[in-house]
Amino acid sequence: MPAANLLPAGRRIAAIGALALAGSLLVAAPAQADGGKGSPSGAPAAATTPKGDGAKGICKRLPRTEERVTKALNRINGDATVVGSVARLEQRVANAKSAGHAEIQTYLSDRLTARKAMVTTLQTRQKDLKSVATWCAAQGEGSGK
């Protein structure tokens, strides 16, 4: 009869847990021996720095970026039937107030404040993208979606 079967179930589980812990410590020890640097020589991994400003990629993605900003602005400025619009969120705040749901009203009011601020951010971004488009055209950069 094997010795493991002679131990009560609780002690058997504890013994298995102790063996698993010891095994994991043995595996983790070599990884910590190098100081956690991640390389076998112990030297830190080389950090990469950008080599440019990414203008070529920005110009290449410009049409799609303009499309996304315009779509977001149209959604936010939509009427109360448009999901994600300021008007719809204002209606939900009014509905929560009339139903007497103070906590829901507060939560939705905070979301409304953030959404209204997003309008300004998106309008600024749209204006900036027009300037970028002019620059890209002058440089002969970016032509596709």
PDB file of C-alpha atoms in Angstrom:
ATOM      1  CA  MET A   1       0.000   0.000   0.000  1.00  0.00           C
ATOM      2  CA  PRO A   2       1.493   3.421  -0.967  1.00  0.00           C
ATOM      3  CA  ALA A   3       2.443   5.741   1.873  1.00  0.00           C
ATOM      4  CA  ALA A   4       0.264   8.583   0.529  1.00  0.00           C
ATOM      5  CA  ASN A   5      -2.872   6.536   1.109  1.00  0.00           C
ATOM      6  CA  LEU A   6      -1.993   6.168   4.804  1.00  0.00           C
ATOM      7  CA  LEU A   7      -2.315   9.941   5.418  1.00  0.00           C
ATOM      8  CA  PRO A   8      -5.712  11.464   6.188  1.00  0.00           C
ATOM      9  CA  ALA A   9      -7.229  13.472   3.293  1.00  0.00           C
ATOM     10  CA  GLY A  10      -6.480  16.885   4.833  1.00  0.00           C
ATOM     11  CA  ARG A  11      -2.807  16.065   5.403  1.00  0.00           C
ATOM     12  CA  ARG A  12      -2.545  14.621   1.890  1.00  0.00           C
ATOM     13  CA  ILE A  13      -3.841  17.899   0.398  1.00  0.00           C
ATOM     14  CA  ALA A  14      -1.437  19.900   2.582  1.00  0.00           C
ATOM     15  CA  ALA A  15       1.481  17.716   1.460  1.00  0.00           C
ATOM     16  CA  ILE A  16       0.562  18.191  -2.207  1.00  0.00           C
ATOM     17  CA  GLY A  17       0.294  21.952  -1.672  1.00  0.00           C
ATOM     18  CA  ALA A  18       3.711  22.048   0.001  1.00  0.00           C
ATOM     19  CA  LEU A  19       5.259  20.131  -2.899  1.00  0.00           C
ATOM     20  CA  ALA A  20       3.658  22.476  -5.433  1.00  0.00           C
ATOM     21  CA  LEU A  21       4.942  25.523  -3.535  1.00  0.00           C
ATOM     22  CA  ALA A  22       8.456  24.103  -3.331  1.00  0.00           C
ATOM     23  CA  GLY A  23       8.420  23.343  -7.044  1.00  0.00           C
ATOM     24  CA  SER A  24       7.293  26.850  -7.939  1.00  0.00           C
ATOM     25  CA  LEU A  25      10.020  28.353  -5.765  1.00  0.00           C
ATOM     26  CA  LEU A  26      12.641  26.226  -7.500  1.00  0.00           C
ATOM     27  CA  VAL A  27      11.428  27.391 -10.902  1.00  0.00           C
ATOM     28  CA  ALA A  28      11.263  31.074  -9.859  1.00  0.00           C
ATOM     29  CA  ALA A  29      14.741  31.155  -8.298  1.00  0.00           C
ATOM     30  CA  PRO A  30      16.719  31.271 -11.594  1.00  0.00           C
ATOM     31  CA  ALA A  31      14.461  34.043 -12.918  1.00  0.00           C
ATOM     32  CA  GLN A  32      15.165  36.189  -9.871  1.00  0.00           C
ATOM     33  CA  ALA A  33      18.872  35.443  -9.896  1.00  0.00           C
ATOM     34  CA  ASP A  34      19.420  37.826 -12.800  1.00  0.00           C
ATOM     35  CA  GLY A  35      17.878  40.682 -10.860  1.00  0.00           C
ATOM     36  CA  GLY A  36      14.659  40.556 -12.862  1.00  0.00           C
ATOM     37  CA  LYS A  37      16.329  42.259 -15.813  1.00  0.00           C
ATOM     38  CA  GLY A  38      14.850  39.804 -18.250  1.00  0.00           C
ATOM     39  CA  SER A  39      18.035  38.994 -20.157  1.00  0.00           C
ATOM     40  CA  PRO A  40      20.415  36.114 -19.535  1.00  0.00           C
ATOM     41  CA  SER A  41      23.436  38.421 -19.226  1.00  0.00           C
ATOM     42  CA  GLY A  42      21.741  40.552 -16.575  1.00  0.00           C
ATOM     43  CA  ALA A  43      22.037  43.656 -18.753  1.00  0.00           C
ATOM     44  CA  PRO A  44      18.905  45.803 -19.003  1.00  0.00           C
ATOM     45  CA  ALA A  45      16.932  45.526 -22.212  1.00  0.00           C
ATOM     46  CA  ALA A  46      17.685  48.275 -24.723  1.00  0.00           C
ATOM     47  CA  ALA A  47      15.154  51.103 -24.610  1.00  0.00           C
ATOM     48  CA  THR A  48      13.781  52.261 -27.932  1.00  0.00           C
ATOM     49  CA  THR A  49      13.177  55.900 -28.666  1.00  0.00           C
ATOM     50  CA  PRO A  50      11.196  57.364 -31.526  1.00  0.00           C
ATOM     51  CA  LYS A  51      13.303  58.246 -34.526  1.00  0.00           C
ATOM     52  CA  GLY A  52      10.898  60.887 -35.834  1.00  0.00           C
ATOM     53  CA  ASP A  53       7.552  62.512 -35.185  1.00  0.00           C
ATOM     54  CA  GLY A  54       5.496  59.939 -37.103  1.00  0.00           C
ATOM     55  CA  ALA A  55       4.346  62.484 -39.685  1.00  0.00           C
ATOM     56  CA  LYS A  56       4.227  59.962 -42.501  1.00  0.00           C
ATOM     57  CA  GLY A  57       1.916  57.660 -40.529  1.00  0.00           C
ATOM     58  CA  ILE A  58      -0.273  60.546 -39.378  1.00  0.00           C
ATOM     59  CA  CYS A  59      -0.701  61.731 -42.963  1.00  0.00           C
ATOM     60  CA  LYS A  60      -1.469  58.199 -44.096  1.00  0.00           C
ATOM     61  CA  ARG A  61      -4.193  57.773 -41.450  1.00  0.00           C
ATOM     62  CA  LEU A  62      -5.565  61.305 -41.833  1.00  0.00           C
ATOM     63  CA  PRO A  63      -8.665  60.544 -43.952  1.00  0.00           C
ATOM     64  CA  ARG A  64      -9.804  57.827 -41.563  1.00  0.00           C
ATOM     65  CA  THR A  65      -9.085  59.995 -38.515  1.00  0.00           C
ATOM     66  CA  GLU A  66     -11.074  62.900 -39.984  1.00  0.00           C
ATOM     67  CA  GLU A  67     -13.938  60.526 -40.711  1.00  0.00           C
ATOM     68  CA  ARG A  68     -13.966  59.207 -37.129  1.00  0.00           C
ATOM     69  CA  VAL A  69     -13.941  62.697 -35.580  1.00  0.00           C
ATOM     70  CA  THR A  70     -16.733  63.896 -37.881  1.00  0.00           C
ATOM     71  CA  LYS A  71     -18.817  60.800 -37.117  1.00  0.00           C
ATOM     72  CA  ALA A  72     -18.345  61.297 -33.359  1.00  0.00           C
ATOM     73  CA  LEU A  73     -19.335  64.969 -33.567  1.00  0.00           C
ATOM     74  CA  ASN A  74     -22.443  64.129 -35.605  1.00  0.00           C
ATOM     75  CA  ARG A  75     -23.444  61.536 -33.012  1.00  0.00           C
ATOM     76  CA  ILE A  76     -22.861  63.840 -30.026  1.00  0.00           C
ATOM     77  CA  ASN A  77     -24.709  66.733 -31.687  1.00  0.00           C
ATOM     78  CA  GLY A  78     -27.646  64.506 -32.716  1.00  0.00           C
ATOM     79  CA  ASP A  79     -31.184  64.771 -31.383  1.00  0.00           C
ATOM     80  CA  ALA A  80     -32.675  62.763 -28.524  1.00  0.00           C
ATOM     81  CA  THR A  81     -33.219  59.726 -30.773  1.00  0.00           C
ATOM     82  CA  VAL A  82     -29.472  59.340 -31.421  1.00  0.00           C
ATOM     83  CA  VAL A  83     -27.684  57.058 -28.965  1.00  0.00           C
ATOM     84  CA  GLY A  84     -24.664  58.894 -27.543  1.00  0.00           C
ATOM     85  CA  SER A  85     -25.994  62.401 -28.153  1.00  0.00           C
ATOM     86  CA  VAL A  86     -25.994  65.211 -25.613  1.00  0.00           C
ATOM     87  CA  ALA A  87     -29.720  65.710 -26.182  1.00  0.00           C
ATOM     88  CA  ARG A  88     -30.468  62.061 -25.384  1.00  0.00           C
ATOM     89  CA  LEU A  89     -28.424  62.204 -22.186  1.00  0.00           C
ATOM     90  CA  GLU A  90     -30.168  65.444 -21.179  1.00  0.00           C
ATOM     91  CA  GLN A  91     -33.501  63.660 -21.657  1.00  0.00           C
ATOM     92  CA  ARG A  92     -32.333  60.760 -19.480  1.00  0.00           C
ATOM     93  CA  VAL A  93     -31.275  63.208 -16.737  1.00  0.00           C
ATOM     94  CA  ALA A  94     -34.714  64.834 -16.890  1.00  0.00           C
ATOM     95  CA  ASN A  95     -36.401  61.417 -16.746  1.00  0.00           C
ATOM     96  CA  ALA A  96     -34.360  60.420 -13.684  1.00  0.00           C
ATOM     97  CA  LYS A  97     -35.225  63.709 -11.982  1.00  0.00           C
ATOM     98  CA  SER A  98     -38.939  63.317 -12.633  1.00  0.00           C
ATOM     99  CA  ALA A  99     -38.824  59.704 -11.383  1.00  0.00           C
ATOM    100  CA  GLY A 100     -37.101  60.827  -8.179  1.00  0.00           C
ATOM    101  CA  HIS A 101     -33.958  58.759  -8.791  1.00  0.00           C
ATOM    102  CA  ALA A 102     -31.430  61.178  -7.287  1.00  0.00           C
ATOM    103  CA  GLU A 103     -28.432  58.842  -7.525  1.00  0.00           C
ATOM    104  CA  ILE A 104     -29.130  58.013 -11.169  1.00  0.00           C
ATOM    105  CA  GLN A 105     -29.654  61.704 -11.920  1.00  0.00           C
ATOM    106  CA  THR A 106     -26.283  62.569 -10.355  1.00  0.00           C
ATOM    107  CA  TYR A 107     -24.511  59.811 -12.279  1.00  0.00           C
ATOM    108  CA  LEU A 108     -26.080  60.826 -15.593  1.00  0.00           C
ATOM    109  CA  SER A 109     -25.413  64.527 -14.930  1.00  0.00           C
ATOM    110  CA  ASP A 110     -21.725  63.783 -14.454  1.00  0.00           C
ATOM    111  CA  ARG A 111     -21.684  61.832 -17.724  1.00  0.00           C
ATOM    112  CA  LEU A 112     -23.466  64.754 -19.406  1.00  0.00           C
ATOM    113  CA  THR A 113     -20.783  67.174 -18.207  1.00  0.00           C
ATOM    114  CA  ALA A 114     -18.058  64.916 -19.621  1.00  0.00           C
ATOM    115  CA  ARG A 115     -19.895  64.497 -22.921  1.00  0.00           C
ATOM    116  CA  LYS A 116     -20.342  68.252 -23.337  1.00  0.00           C
ATOM    117  CA  ALA A 117     -16.608  68.714 -22.727  1.00  0.00           C
ATOM    118  CA  MET A 118     -15.956  66.092 -25.385  1.00  0.00           C
ATOM    119  CA  VAL A 119     -17.693  68.288 -27.967  1.00  0.00           C
ATOM    120  CA  THR A 120     -15.100  71.024 -27.443  1.00  0.00           C
ATOM    121  CA  THR A 121     -12.260  68.506 -27.600  1.00  0.00           C
ATOM    122  CA  LEU A 122     -13.539  66.999 -30.846  1.00  0.00           C
ATOM    123  CA  GLN A 123     -14.076  70.411 -32.438  1.00  0.00           C
ATOM    124  CA  THR A 124     -10.496  71.373 -31.566  1.00  0.00           C
ATOM    125  CA  ARG A 125      -9.243  68.088 -32.973  1.00  0.00           C
ATOM    126  CA  GLN A 126     -11.234  68.624 -36.173  1.00  0.00           C
ATOM    127  CA  LYS A 127      -9.670  72.081 -36.594  1.00  0.00           C
ATOM    128  CA  ASP A 128      -6.191  70.657 -35.950  1.00  0.00           C
ATOM    129  CA  LEU A 129      -6.754  67.913 -38.520  1.00  0.00           C
ATOM    130  CA  LYS A 130      -7.553  70.518 -41.171  1.00  0.00           C
ATOM    131  CA  SER A 131      -4.172  72.130 -40.505  1.00  0.00           C
ATOM    132  CA  VAL A 132      -2.495  68.737 -40.646  1.00  0.00           C
ATOM    133  CA  ALA A 133      -4.217  67.977 -43.965  1.00  0.00           C
ATOM    134  CA  THR A 134      -2.861  71.223 -45.412  1.00  0.00           C
ATOM    135  CA  TRP A 135       0.633  70.366 -44.191  1.00  0.00           C
ATOM    136  CA  CYS A 136       0.451  66.801 -45.528  1.00  0.00           C
ATOM    137  CA  ALA A 137      -0.710  68.042 -48.938  1.00  0.00           C
ATOM    138  CA  ALA A 138       2.189  70.512 -49.080  1.00  0.00           C
ATOM    139  CA  GLN A 139       4.625  67.690 -48.250  1.00  0.00           C
ATOM    140  CA  GLY A 140       3.086  65.267 -50.739  1.00  0.00           C
ATOM    141  CA  GLU A 141       2.365  62.819 -47.918  1.00  0.00           C
ATOM    142  CA  GLY A 142      -0.590  60.550 -47.257  1.00  0.00           C
ATOM    143  CA  SER A 143      -2.998  59.444 -49.872  1.00  0.00           C
ATOM    144  CA  GLY A 144      -5.068  56.560 -48.551  1.00  0.00           C
ATOM    145  CA  LYS A 145      -7.407  55.257 -45.936  1.00  0.00           C
TER     146      LYS A 145
END
